[in-house]
CSV table of N, CA and C in Angstrom, one decimal:
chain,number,residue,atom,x,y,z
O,1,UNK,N,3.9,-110.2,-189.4
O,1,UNK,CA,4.6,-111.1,-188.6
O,1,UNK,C,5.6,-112.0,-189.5
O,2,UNK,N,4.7,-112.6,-190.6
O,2,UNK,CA,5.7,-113.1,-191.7
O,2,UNK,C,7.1,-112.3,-191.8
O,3,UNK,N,6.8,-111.1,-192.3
O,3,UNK,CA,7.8,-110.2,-192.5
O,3,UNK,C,9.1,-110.4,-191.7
O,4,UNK,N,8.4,-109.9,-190.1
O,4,UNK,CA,9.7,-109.8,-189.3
O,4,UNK,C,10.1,-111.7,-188.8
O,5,UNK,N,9.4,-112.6,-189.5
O,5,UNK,CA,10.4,-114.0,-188.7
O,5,UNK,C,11.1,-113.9,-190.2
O,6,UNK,N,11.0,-113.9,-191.3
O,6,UNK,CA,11.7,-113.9,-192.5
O,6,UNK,C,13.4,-113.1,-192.6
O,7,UNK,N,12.8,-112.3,-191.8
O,7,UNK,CA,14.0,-111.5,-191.8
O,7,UNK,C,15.1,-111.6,-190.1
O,8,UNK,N,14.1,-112.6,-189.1
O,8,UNK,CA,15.3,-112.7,-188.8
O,8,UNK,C,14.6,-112.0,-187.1
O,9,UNK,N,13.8,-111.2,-186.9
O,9,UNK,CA,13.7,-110.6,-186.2
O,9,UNK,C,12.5,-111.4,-185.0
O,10,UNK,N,12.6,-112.2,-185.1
O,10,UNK,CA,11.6,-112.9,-184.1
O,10,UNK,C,11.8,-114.4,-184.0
O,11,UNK,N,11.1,-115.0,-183.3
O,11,UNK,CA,11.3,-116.5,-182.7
O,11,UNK,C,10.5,-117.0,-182.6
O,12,UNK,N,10.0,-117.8,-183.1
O,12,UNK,CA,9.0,-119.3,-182.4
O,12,UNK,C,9.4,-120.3,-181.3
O,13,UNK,N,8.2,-120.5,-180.6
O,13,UNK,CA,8.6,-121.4,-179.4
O,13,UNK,C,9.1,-122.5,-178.8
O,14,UNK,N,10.2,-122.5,-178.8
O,14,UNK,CA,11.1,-124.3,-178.1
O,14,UNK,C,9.9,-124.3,-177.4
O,15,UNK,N,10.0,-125.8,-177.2
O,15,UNK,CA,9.0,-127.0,-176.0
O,15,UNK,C,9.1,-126.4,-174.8
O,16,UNK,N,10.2,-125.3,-174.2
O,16,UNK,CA,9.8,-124.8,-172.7
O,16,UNK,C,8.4,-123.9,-172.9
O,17,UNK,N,9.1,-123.0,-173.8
O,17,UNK,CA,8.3,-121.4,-173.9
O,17,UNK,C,6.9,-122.0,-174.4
O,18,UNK,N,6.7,-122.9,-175.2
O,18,UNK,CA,5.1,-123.2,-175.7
O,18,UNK,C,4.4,-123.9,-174.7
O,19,UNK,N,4.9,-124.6,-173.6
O,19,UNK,CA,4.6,-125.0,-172.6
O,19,UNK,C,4.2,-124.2,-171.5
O,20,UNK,N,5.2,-122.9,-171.4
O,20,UNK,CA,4.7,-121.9,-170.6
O,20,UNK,C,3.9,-120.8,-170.9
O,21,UNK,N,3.7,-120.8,-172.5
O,21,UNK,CA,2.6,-120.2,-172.8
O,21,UNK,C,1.1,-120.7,-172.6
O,22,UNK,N,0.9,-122.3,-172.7
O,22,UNK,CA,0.1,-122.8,-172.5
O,22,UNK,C,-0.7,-122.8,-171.2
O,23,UNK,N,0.3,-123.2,-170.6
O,23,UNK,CA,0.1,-122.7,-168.7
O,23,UNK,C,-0.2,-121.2,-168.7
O,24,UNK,N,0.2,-119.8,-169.1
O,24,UNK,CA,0.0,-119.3,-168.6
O,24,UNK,C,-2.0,-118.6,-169.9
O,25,UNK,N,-2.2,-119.6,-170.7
O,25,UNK,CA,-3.6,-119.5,-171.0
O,25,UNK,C,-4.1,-120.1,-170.6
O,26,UNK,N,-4.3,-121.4,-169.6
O,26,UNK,CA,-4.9,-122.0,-169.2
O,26,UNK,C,-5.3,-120.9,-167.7
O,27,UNK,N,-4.3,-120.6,-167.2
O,27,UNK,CA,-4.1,-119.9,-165.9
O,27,UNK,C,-5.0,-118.6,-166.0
O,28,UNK,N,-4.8,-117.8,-167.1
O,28,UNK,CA,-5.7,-116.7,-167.7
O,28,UNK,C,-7.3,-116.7,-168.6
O,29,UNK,N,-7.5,-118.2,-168.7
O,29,UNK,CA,-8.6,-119.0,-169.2
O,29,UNK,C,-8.9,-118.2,-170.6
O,30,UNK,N,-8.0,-118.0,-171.1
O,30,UNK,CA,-7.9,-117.8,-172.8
O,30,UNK,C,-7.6,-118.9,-173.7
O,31,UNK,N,-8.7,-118.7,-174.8
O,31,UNK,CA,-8.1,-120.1,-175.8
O,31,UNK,C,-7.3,-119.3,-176.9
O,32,UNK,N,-6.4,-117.7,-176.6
O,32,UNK,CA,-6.0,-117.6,-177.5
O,32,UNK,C,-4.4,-117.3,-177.1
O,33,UNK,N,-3.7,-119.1,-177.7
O,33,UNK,CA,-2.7,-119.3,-177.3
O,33,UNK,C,-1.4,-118.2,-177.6
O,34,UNK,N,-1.8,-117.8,-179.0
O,34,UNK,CA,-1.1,-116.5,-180.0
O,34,UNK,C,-0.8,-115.6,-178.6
O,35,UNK,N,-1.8,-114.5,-177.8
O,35,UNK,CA,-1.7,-114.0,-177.3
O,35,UNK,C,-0.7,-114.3,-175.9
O,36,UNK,N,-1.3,-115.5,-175.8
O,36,UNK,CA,-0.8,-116.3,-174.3
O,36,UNK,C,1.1,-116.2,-174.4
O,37,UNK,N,1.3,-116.5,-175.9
O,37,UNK,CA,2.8,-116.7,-176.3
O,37,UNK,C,3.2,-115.7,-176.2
O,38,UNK,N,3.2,-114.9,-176.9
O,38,UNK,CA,3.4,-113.4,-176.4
O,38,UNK,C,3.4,-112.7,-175.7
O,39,UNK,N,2.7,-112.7,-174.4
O,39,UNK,CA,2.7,-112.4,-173.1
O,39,UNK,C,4.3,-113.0,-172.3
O,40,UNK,N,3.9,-114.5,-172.5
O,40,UNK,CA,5.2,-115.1,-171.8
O,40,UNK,C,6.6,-114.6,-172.5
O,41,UNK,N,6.7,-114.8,-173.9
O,41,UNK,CA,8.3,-114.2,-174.3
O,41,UNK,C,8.3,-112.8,-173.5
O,42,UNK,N,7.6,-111.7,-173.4
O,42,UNK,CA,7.6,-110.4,-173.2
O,42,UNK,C,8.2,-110.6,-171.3
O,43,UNK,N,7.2,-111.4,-171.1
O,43,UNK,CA,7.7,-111.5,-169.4
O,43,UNK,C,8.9,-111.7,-169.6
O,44,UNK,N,9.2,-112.9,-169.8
O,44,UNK,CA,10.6,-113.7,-169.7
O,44,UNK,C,11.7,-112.9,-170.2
O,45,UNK,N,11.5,-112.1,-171.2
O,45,UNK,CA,12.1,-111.4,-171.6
O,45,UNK,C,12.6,-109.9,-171.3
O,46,UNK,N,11.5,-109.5,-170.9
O,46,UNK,CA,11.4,-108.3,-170.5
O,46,UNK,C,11.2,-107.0,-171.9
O,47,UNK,N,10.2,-107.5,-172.9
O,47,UNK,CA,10.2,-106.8,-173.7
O,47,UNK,C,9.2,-105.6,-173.4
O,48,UNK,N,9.4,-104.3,-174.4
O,48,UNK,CA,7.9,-104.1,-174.8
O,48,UNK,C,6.9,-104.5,-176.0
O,49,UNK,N,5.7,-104.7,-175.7
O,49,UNK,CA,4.6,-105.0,-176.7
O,49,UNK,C,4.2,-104.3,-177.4
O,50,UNK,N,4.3,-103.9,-178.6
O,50,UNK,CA,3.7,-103.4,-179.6
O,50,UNK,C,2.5,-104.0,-180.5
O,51,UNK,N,0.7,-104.2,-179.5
O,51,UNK,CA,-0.1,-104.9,-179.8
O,51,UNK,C,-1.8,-103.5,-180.4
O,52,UNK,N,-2.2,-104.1,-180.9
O,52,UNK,CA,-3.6,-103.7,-180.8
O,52,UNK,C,-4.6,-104.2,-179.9
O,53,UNK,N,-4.1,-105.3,-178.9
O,53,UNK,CA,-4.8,-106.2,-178.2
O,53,UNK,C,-4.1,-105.7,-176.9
O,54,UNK,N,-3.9,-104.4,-176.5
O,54,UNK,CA,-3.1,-104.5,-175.3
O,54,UNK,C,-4.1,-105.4,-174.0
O,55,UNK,N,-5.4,-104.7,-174.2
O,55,UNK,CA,-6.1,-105.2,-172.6
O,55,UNK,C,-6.3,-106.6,-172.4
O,56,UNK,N,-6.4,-107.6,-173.6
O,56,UNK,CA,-5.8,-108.6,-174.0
O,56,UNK,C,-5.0,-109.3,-173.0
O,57,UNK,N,-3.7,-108.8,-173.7
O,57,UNK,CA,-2.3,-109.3,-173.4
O,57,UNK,C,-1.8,-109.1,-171.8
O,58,UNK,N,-2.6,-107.6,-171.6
O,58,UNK,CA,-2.1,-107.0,-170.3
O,58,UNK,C,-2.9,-108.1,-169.2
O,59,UNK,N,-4.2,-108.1,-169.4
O,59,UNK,CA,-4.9,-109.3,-168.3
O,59,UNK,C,-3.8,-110.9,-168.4
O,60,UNK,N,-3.5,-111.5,-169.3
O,60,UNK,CA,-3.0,-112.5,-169.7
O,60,UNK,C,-1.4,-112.5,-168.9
O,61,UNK,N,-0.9,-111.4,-168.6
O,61,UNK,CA,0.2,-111.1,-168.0
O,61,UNK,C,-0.5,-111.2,-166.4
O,62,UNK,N,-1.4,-110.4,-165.9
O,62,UNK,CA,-1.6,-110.3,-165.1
O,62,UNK,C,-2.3,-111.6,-164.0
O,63,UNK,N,-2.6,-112.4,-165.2
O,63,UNK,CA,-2.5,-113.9,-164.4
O,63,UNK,C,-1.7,-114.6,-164.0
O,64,UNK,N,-0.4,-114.0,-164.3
O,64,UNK,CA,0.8,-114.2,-163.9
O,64,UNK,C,1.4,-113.8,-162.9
O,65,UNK,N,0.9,-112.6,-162.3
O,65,UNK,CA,1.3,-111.5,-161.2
O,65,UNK,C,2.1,-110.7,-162.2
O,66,UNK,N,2.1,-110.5,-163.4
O,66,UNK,CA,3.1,-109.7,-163.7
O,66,UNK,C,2.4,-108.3,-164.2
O,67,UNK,N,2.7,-107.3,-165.2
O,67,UNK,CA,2.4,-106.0,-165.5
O,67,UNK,C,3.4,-106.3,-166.8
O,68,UNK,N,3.1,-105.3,-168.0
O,68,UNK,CA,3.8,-105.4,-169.1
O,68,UNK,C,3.9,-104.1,-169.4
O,69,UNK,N,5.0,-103.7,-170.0
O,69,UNK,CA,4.4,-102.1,-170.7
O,69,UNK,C,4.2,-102.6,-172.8
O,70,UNK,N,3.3,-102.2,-172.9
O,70,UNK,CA,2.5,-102.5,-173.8
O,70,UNK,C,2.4,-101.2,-174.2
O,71,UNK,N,2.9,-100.9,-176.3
O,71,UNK,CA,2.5,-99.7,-177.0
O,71,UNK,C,1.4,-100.2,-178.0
O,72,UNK,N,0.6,-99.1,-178.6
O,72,UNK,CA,-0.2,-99.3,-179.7
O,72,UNK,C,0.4,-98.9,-181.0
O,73,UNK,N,0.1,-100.1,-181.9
O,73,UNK,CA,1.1,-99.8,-183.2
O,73,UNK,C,0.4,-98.4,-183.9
């Protein structure tokens, strides 16, 4: 992760997105915000996930109403 924000390729969360990651851990009753953040950029964004934690991230979405397509690194 170091790697790819060093170089440019990734983002940390303005006061909206860390707020909506929050909500959507609270909503998903996870204390693991890491995950929670990454669920929300991917919605909002419409990315794909490249996780080891897909079932994770995919329930954490799914407290959302949403669905993610999620690969294994």
């Amino acid at each position: 992760v170091a790697g790819l924000l060093a170089g440019g390729g990734g983002e940390g969360p303005g006061d909206g997105e860390a707020g909506a990651g929050g909500w959507l851990a609270a909503r998903a009753a996870t204390s693991d915000i890491v995950e929670a953040w990454v669920a929300e950029g991917a919605i909002r964004r419409h990315d794909l996930v490249v996780s080891s934690d897909a079932d994770d991230i995919q329930a954490i979405a799914a407290a959302a109403g949403r669905h993610l397509e999620i690969d294994h690194p």
